Coordinates of C-alpha atoms (C1' of nucleotides) in Angstrom, one line a residue:
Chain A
X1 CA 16.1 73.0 11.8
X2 CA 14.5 72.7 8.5
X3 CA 17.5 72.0 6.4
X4 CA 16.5 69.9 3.5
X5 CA 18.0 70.7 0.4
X6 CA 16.1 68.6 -1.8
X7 CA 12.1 70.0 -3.2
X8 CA 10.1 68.9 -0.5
X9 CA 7.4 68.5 -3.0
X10 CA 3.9 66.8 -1.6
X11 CA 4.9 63.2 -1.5
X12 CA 9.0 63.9 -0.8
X13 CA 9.5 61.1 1.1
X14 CA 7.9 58.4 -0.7
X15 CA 10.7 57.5 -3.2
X16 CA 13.4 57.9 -0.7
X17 CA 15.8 57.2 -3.2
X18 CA 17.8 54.1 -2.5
X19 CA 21.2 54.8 -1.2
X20 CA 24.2 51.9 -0.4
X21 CA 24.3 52.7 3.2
X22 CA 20.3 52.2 3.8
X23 CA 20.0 49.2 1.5
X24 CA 23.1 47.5 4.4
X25 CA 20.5 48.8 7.1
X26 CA 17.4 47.5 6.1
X27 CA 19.5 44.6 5.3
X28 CA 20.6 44.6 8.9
X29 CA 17.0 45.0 10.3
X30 CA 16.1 42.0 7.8
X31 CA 18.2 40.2 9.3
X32 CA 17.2 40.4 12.7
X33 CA 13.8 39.5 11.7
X34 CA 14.0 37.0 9.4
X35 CA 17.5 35.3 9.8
X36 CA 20.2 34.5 7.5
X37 CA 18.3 31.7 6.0
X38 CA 15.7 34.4 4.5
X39 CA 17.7 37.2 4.0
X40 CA 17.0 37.6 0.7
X41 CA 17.9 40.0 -2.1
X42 CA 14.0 39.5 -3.2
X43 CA 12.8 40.0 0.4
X44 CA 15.4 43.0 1.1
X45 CA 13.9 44.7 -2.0
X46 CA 10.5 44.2 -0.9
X47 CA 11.3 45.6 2.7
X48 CA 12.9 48.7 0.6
X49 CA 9.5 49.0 -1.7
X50 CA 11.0 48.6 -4.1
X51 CA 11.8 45.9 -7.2
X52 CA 14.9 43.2 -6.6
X53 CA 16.9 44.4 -9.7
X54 CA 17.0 47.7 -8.4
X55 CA 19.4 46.4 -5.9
X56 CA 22.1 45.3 -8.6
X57 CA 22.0 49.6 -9.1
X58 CA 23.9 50.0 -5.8
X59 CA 25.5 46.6 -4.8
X60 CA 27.6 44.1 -7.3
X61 CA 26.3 40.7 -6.1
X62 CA 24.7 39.3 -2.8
X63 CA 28.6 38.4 -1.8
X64 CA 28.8 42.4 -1.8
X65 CA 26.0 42.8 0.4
X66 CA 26.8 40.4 2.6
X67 CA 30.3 42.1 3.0
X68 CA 28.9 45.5 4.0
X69 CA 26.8 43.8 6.0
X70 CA 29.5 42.5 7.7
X71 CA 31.2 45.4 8.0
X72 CA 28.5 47.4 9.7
X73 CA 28.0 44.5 12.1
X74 CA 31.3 45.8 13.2
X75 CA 30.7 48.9 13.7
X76 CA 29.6 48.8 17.5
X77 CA 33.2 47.2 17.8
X78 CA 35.5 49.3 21.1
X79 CA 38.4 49.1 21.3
X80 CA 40.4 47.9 24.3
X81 CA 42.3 50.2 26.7
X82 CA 45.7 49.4 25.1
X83 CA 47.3 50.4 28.4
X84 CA 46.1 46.9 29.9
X85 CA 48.6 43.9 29.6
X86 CA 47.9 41.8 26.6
X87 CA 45.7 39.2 28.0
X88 CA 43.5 41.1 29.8
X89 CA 43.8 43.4 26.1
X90 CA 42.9 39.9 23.9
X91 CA 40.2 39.0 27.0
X92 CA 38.4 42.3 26.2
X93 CA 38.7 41.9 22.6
X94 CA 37.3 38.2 22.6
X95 CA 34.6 39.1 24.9
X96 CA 33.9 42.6 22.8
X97 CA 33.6 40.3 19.5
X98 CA 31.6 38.0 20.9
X99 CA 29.0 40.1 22.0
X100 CA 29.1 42.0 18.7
X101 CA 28.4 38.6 17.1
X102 CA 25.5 38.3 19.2
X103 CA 23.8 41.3 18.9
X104 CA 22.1 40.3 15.6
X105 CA 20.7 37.3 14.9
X106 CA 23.0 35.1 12.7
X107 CA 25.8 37.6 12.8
X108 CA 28.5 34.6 13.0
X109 CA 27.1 33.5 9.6
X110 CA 27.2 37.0 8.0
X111 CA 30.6 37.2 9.2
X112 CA 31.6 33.4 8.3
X113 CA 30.5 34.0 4.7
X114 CA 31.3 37.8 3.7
X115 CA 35.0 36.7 3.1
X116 CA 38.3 38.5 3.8
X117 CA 37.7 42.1 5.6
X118 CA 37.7 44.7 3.3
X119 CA 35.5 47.2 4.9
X120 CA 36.9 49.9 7.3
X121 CA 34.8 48.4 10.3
X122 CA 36.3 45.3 9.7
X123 CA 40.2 45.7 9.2
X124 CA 40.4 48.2 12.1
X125 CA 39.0 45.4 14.2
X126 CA 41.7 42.9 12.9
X127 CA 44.5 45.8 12.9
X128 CA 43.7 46.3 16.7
X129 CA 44.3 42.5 17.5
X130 CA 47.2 42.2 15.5
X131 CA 48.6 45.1 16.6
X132 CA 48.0 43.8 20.8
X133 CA 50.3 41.0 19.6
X134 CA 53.1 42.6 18.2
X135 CA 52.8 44.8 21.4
X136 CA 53.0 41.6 23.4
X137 CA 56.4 40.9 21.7
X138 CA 55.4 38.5 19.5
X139 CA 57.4 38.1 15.9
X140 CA 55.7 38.8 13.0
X141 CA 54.8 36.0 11.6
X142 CA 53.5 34.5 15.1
X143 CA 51.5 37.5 15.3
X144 CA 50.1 36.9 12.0
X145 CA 49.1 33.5 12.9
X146 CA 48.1 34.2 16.6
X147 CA 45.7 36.7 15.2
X148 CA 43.9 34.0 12.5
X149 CA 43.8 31.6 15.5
X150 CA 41.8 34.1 17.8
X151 CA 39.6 35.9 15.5
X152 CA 38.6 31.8 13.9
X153 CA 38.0 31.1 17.8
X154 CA 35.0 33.6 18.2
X155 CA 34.2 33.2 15.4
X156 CA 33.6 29.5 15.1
X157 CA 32.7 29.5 18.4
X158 CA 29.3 31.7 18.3
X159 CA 28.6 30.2 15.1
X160 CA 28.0 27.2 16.9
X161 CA 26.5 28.5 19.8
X162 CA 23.9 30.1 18.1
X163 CA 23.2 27.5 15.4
X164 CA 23.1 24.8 18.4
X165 CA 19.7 26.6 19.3
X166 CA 18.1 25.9 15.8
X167 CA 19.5 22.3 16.4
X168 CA 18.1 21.9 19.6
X169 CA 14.9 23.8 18.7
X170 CA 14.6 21.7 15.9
X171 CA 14.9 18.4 17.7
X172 CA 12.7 19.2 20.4
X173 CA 9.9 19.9 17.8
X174 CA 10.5 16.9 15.7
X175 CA 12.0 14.3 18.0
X176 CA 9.9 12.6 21.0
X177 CA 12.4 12.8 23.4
X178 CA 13.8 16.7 23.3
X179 CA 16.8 15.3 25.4
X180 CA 19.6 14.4 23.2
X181 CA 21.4 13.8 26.5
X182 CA 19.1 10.8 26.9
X183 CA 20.4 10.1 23.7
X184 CA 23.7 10.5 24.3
X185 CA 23.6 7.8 27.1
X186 CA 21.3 5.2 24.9
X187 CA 24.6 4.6 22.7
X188 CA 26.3 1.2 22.7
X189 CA 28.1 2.4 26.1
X190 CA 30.9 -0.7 24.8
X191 CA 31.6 1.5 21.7
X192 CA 31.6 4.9 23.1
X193 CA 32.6 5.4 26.7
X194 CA 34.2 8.6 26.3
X195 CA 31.1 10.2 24.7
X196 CA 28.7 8.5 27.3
X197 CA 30.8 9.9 30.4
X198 CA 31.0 12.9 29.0
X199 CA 27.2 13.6 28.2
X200 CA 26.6 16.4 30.2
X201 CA 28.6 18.7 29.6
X202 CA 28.6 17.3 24.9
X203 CA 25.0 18.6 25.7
X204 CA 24.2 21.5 27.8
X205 CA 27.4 23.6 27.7
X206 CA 27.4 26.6 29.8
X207 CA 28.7 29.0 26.7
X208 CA 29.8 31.6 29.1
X209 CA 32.5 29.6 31.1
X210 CA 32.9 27.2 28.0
X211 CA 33.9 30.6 25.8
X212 CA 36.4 31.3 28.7
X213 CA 38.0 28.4 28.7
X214 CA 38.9 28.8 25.3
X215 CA 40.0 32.1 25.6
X216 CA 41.9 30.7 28.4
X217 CA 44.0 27.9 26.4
X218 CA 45.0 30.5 23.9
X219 CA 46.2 32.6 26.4
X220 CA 48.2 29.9 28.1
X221 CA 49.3 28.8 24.7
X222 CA 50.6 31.8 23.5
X223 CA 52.4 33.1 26.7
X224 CA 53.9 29.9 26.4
X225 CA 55.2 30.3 22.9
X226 CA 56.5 33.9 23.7
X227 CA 58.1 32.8 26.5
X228 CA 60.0 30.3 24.4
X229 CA 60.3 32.7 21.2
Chain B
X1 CA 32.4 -16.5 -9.4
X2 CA 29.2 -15.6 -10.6
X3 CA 27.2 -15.5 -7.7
X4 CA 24.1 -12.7 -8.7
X5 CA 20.9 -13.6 -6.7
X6 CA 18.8 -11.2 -8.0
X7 CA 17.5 -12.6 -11.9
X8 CA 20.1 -12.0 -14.5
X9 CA 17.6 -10.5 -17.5
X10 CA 19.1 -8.8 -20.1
X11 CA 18.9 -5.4 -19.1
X12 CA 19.3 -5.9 -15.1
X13 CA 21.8 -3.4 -14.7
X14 CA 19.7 -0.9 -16.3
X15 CA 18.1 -0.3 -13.0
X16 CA 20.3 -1.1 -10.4
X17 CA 17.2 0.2 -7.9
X18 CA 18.5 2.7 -5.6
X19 CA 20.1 2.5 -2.3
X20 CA 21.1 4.4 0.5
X21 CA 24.5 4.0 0.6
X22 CA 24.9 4.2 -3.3
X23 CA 23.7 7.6 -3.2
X24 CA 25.9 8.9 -0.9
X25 CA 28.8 7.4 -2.7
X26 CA 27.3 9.4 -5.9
X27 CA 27.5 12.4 -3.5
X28 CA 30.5 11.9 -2.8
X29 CA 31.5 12.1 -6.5
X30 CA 29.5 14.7 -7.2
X31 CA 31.4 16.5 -4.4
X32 CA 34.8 16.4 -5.7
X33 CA 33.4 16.7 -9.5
X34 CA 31.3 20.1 -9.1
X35 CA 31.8 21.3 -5.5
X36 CA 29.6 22.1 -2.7
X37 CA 27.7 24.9 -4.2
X38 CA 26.5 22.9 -7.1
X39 CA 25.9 19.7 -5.1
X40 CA 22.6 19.4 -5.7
X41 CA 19.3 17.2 -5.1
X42 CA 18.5 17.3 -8.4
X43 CA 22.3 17.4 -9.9
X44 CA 22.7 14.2 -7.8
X45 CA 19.7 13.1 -9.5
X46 CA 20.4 13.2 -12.8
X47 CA 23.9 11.7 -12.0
X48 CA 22.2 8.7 -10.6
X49 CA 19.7 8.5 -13.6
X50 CA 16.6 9.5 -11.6
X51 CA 14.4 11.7 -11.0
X52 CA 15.2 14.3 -8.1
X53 CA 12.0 12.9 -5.9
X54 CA 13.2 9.4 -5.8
X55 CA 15.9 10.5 -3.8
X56 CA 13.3 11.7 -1.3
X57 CA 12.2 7.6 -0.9
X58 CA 16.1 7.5 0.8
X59 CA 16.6 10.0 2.6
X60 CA 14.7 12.6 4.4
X61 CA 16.3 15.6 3.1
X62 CA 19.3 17.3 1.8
X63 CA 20.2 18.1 5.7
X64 CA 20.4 14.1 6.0
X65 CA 21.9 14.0 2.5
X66 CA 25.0 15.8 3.8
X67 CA 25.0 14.2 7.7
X68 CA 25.2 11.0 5.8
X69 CA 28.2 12.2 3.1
X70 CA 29.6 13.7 6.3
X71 CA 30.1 10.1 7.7
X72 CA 31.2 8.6 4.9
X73 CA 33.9 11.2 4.3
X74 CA 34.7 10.3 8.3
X75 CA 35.2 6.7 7.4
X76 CA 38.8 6.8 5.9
X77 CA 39.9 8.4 9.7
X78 CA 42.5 6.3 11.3
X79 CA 43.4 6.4 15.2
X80 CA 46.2 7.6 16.6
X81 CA 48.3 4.6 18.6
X82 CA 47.2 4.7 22.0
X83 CA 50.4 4.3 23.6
X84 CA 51.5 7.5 22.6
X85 CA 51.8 10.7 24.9
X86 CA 48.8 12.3 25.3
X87 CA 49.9 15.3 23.1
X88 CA 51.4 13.2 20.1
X89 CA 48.2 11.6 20.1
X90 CA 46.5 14.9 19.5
X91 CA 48.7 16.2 16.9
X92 CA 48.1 12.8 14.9
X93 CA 44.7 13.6 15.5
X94 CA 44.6 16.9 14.3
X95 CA 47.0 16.0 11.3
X96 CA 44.9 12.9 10.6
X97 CA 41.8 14.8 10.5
X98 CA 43.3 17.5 8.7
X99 CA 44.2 15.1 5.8
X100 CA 40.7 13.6 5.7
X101 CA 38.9 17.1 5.5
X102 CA 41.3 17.9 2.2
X103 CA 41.2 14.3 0.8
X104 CA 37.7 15.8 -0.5
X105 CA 36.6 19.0 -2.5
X106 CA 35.0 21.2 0.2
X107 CA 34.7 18.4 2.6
X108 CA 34.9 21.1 5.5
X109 CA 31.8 22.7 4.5
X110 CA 30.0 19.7 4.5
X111 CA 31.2 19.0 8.3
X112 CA 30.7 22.5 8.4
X113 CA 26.6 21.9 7.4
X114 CA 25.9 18.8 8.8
X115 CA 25.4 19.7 12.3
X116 CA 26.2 17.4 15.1
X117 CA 27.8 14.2 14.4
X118 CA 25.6 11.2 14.5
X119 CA 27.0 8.5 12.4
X120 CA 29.1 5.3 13.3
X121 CA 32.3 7.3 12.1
X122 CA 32.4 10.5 13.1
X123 CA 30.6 9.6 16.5
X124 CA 34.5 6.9 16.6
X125 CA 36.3 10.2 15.4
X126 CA 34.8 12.2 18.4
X127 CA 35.0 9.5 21.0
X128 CA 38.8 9.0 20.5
X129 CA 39.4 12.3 20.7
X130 CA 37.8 12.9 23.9
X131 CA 39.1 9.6 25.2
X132 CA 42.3 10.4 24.3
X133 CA 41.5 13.8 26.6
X134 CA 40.5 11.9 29.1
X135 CA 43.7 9.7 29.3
X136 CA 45.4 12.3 29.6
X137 CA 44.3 13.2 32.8
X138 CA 41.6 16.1 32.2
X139 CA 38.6 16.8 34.5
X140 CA 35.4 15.9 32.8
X141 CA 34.3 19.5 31.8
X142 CA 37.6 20.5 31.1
X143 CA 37.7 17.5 28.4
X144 CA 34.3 18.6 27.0
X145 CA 35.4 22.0 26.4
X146 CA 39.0 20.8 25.2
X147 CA 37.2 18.6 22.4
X148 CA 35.0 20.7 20.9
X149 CA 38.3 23.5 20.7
X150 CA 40.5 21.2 18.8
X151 CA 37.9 19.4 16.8
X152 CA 36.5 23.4 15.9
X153 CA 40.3 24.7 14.7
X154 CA 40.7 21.8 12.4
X155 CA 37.4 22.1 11.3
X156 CA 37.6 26.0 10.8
X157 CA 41.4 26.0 9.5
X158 CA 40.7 23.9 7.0
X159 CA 37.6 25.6 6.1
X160 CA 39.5 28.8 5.1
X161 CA 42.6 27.1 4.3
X162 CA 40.3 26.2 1.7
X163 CA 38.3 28.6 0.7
X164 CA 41.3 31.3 0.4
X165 CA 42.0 29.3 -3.0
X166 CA 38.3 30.3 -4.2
X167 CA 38.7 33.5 -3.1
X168 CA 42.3 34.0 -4.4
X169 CA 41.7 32.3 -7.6
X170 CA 38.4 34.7 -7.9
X171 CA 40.6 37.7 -7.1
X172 CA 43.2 36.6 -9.3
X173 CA 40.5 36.3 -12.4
X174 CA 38.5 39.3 -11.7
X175 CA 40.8 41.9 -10.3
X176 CA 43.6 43.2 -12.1
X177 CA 45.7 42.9 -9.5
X178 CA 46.6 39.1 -8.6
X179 CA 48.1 40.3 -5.6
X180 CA 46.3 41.0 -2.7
X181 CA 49.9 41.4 -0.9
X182 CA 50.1 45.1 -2.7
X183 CA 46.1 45.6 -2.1
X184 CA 47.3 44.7 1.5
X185 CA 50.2 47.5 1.5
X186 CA 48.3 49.9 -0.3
X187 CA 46.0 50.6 2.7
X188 CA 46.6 54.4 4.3
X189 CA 49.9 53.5 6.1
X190 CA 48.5 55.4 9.4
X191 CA 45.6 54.0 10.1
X192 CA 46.6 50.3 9.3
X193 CA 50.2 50.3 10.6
X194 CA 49.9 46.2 11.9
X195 CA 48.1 44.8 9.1
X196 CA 50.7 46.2 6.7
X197 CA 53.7 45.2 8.7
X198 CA 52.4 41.5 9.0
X199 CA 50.9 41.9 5.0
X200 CA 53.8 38.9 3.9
X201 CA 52.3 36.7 6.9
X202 CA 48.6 37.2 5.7
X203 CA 48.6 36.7 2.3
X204 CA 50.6 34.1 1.4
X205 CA 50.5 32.0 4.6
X206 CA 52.3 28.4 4.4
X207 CA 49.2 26.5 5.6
X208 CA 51.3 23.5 7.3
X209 CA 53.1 25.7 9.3
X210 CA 50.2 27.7 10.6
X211 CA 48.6 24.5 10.6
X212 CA 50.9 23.3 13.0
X213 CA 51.5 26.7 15.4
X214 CA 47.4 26.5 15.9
X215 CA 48.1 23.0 17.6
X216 CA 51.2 24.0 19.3
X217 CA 49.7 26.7 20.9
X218 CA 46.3 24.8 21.9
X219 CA 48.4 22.1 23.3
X220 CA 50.3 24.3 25.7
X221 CA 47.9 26.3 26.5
X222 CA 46.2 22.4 27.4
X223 CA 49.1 21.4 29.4
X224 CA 49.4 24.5 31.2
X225 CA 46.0 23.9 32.2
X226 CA 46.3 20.1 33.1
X227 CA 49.3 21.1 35.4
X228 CA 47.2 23.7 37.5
X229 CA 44.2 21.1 37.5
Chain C
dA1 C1' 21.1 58.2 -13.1
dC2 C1' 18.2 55.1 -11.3
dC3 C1' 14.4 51.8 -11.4
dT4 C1' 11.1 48.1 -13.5
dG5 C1' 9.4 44.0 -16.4
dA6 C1' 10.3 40.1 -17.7
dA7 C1' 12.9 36.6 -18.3
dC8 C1' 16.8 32.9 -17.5
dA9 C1' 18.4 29.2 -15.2
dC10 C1' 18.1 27.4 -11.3
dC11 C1' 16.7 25.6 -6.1
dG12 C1' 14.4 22.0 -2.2
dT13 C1' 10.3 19.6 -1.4
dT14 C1' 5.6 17.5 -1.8
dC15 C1' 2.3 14.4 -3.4
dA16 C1' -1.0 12.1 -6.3
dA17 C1' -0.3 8.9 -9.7
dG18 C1' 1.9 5.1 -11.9
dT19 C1' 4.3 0.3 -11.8
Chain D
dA1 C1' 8.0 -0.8 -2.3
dC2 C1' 9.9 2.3 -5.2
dC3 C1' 9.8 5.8 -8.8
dT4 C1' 7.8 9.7 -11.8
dG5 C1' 5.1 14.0 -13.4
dA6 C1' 4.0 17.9 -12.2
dA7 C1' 3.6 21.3 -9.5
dC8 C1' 4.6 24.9 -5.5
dA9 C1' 7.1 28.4 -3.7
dC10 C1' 11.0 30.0 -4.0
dC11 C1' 16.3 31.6 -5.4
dG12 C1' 20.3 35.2 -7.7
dT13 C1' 21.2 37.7 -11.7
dT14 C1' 20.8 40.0 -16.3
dC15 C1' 19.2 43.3 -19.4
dA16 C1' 16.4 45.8 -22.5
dA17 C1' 13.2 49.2 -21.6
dG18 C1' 11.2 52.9 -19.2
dT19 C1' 11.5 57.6 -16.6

DNA sequence: ACCTGAACACCGTTCAAGT
DNA sequence: ACCTGAACACCGTTCAAGT
């Protein structure tokens, strides 16, 4: 098994050479450890050993980083059995992209800012849920938009799940009472009913069921539109 | 009419000592002048005639910076007549905050940013919405969860809605081709056979018109739900 | 071809000191 | 009470120079 083609002089693996692909895996592992907040071309580089302008060798801008790194969060993406009908089809793939997005930390964010997929992770992710609409029947324009709706929906939705963590981590440290339901209910109850009423479930959302339920409208929604179409 | 309290010297404007509310009205400004990504501490600053740690005498941070601005660009929200069915209601909602979020420069990011609301307006904004929920006959939970969906697509359309300029206008300066339509129908044909067919639909979406299907569809999908309640 | 040194033009935030 | 000077600890990016 000793196939390595380059000298394997005393010290080999000490300049590993950079390379694209293991600059968008450290980047990854950064990430995991450090957040989106630090993920840094300065603190990539020193994780790689190596100076930040070396970076700017292999990778345009941070934009283009963050792209890759997009697209290799994807990577872990299956597929749906496209023999299923097409709700239980969109179900798997809102569940499957959602647990993708949580897999590393901040992932929603990476995602949120990378831009348009270009990467081949990426568009065979969106081709698959366009392509379980048109299946369903739907036109293509309404498949066009269903799609944007759907993919937005996981999307926003872990973003906020996971960012309502460092919110609520954050208050608990800094604020006396780490119940913001209690402060929920302390507003002028004349001015906001609704929001009063409606306190436990504003603040301690059960992200599970609450995903599903979301899921769930879109569903409803769209088999209502194709019905009509 | 020249009621001025505060001692009239000759240069009293000259330092017109700062204030809260002032500063968020520069931020505002500086908002639609320069953008998001250049609205800065010390940008607002030097707009203001200050130095950038004054600013720190106002306000905590620049996470309190944009919660504040947030508000304010909440305050020009109007409510929807109360008398109307429950889904006309919504779709003024949605159109109404739709309108607000545009009326300045990367306003959705700023929502986007500024975590949970807190202020008087968008704490009004959230509590008609989920009264207007709640008129219409939904569960508590169910009410919850069908808040924070609508209030998320506007939130998230108009955030790309918005950003797809940048990213166009970016594309159109730096690529040589302007139109990511052919980018879109140059992909190998048998791997991407969807995204190709829908290419028109994803490039060069009429924003109003998806606009509108995103609430059609989450307000069916709502009313199928109410009826099984 | 690939990496570094060194700089450029910035950030948010703190804090002793001034008035 | 309110503002400034000056610093701290960072950013992304460029580019001549090294190997």
């Amino acid at each position: 098994m000793k196939i390595r083609p380059s000298r394997p002089g005393r010290k080999a693996r000490v300049k590993p050479r950079l390379d694209r692909s293991q600059i968008v895996q450290a980047a990854l592992d950064l990430l995991d450890d450090v957040g989106f907040d630090a993920l840094t071309m300065r603190n990539l580089a020193k994780k790689l050993g190596v100076k930040a302008a070396s970076l700017y060798w292999h990778v345009h801008n941070k934009q283009d980083l963050l792209s890759l790194l997009a697209d290799e969060i994807c990577a872990s993406m299956r597929e749906p059995d496209r023999t299923l009908p097409w709700r239980r089809q969109l179900e798997e793939l809102g569940n499957e992209y959602r647990h993708v997005l949580l897999a590393h930390r901040d992932a929603a964010r990476v995602l949120a800012e990378s831009g348009a997929p270009s990467g081949p992770h990426r568009l065979r992710l969106t081709e698959i849920l366009f392509r379980t609409l048109l299946d369903a029947g739907f036109n293509h324009k309404d498949a066009a938009y269903a799609g944007f709706l759907v993919s937005d929906y996981v999307t926003m939705f872990v973003l906020d799940e996971t960012q309502d963590v460092n919110t609520d981590a954050a208050d608990a440290s800094k604020d006396q009472s780490s119940d913001l339901q209690t402060w929920f209910k302390a507003l002028p109850a004349h001015e906001y009913p609704s929001l009063i009423a409606l306190a436990d479930y504003l603040t301690a959302p059960n992200a599970d069921e609450r995903f599903r339920f979301g899921i769930e409208i879109l569903e409803n929604g769209l088999e209502t539109r194709l019905e009509r179409q």
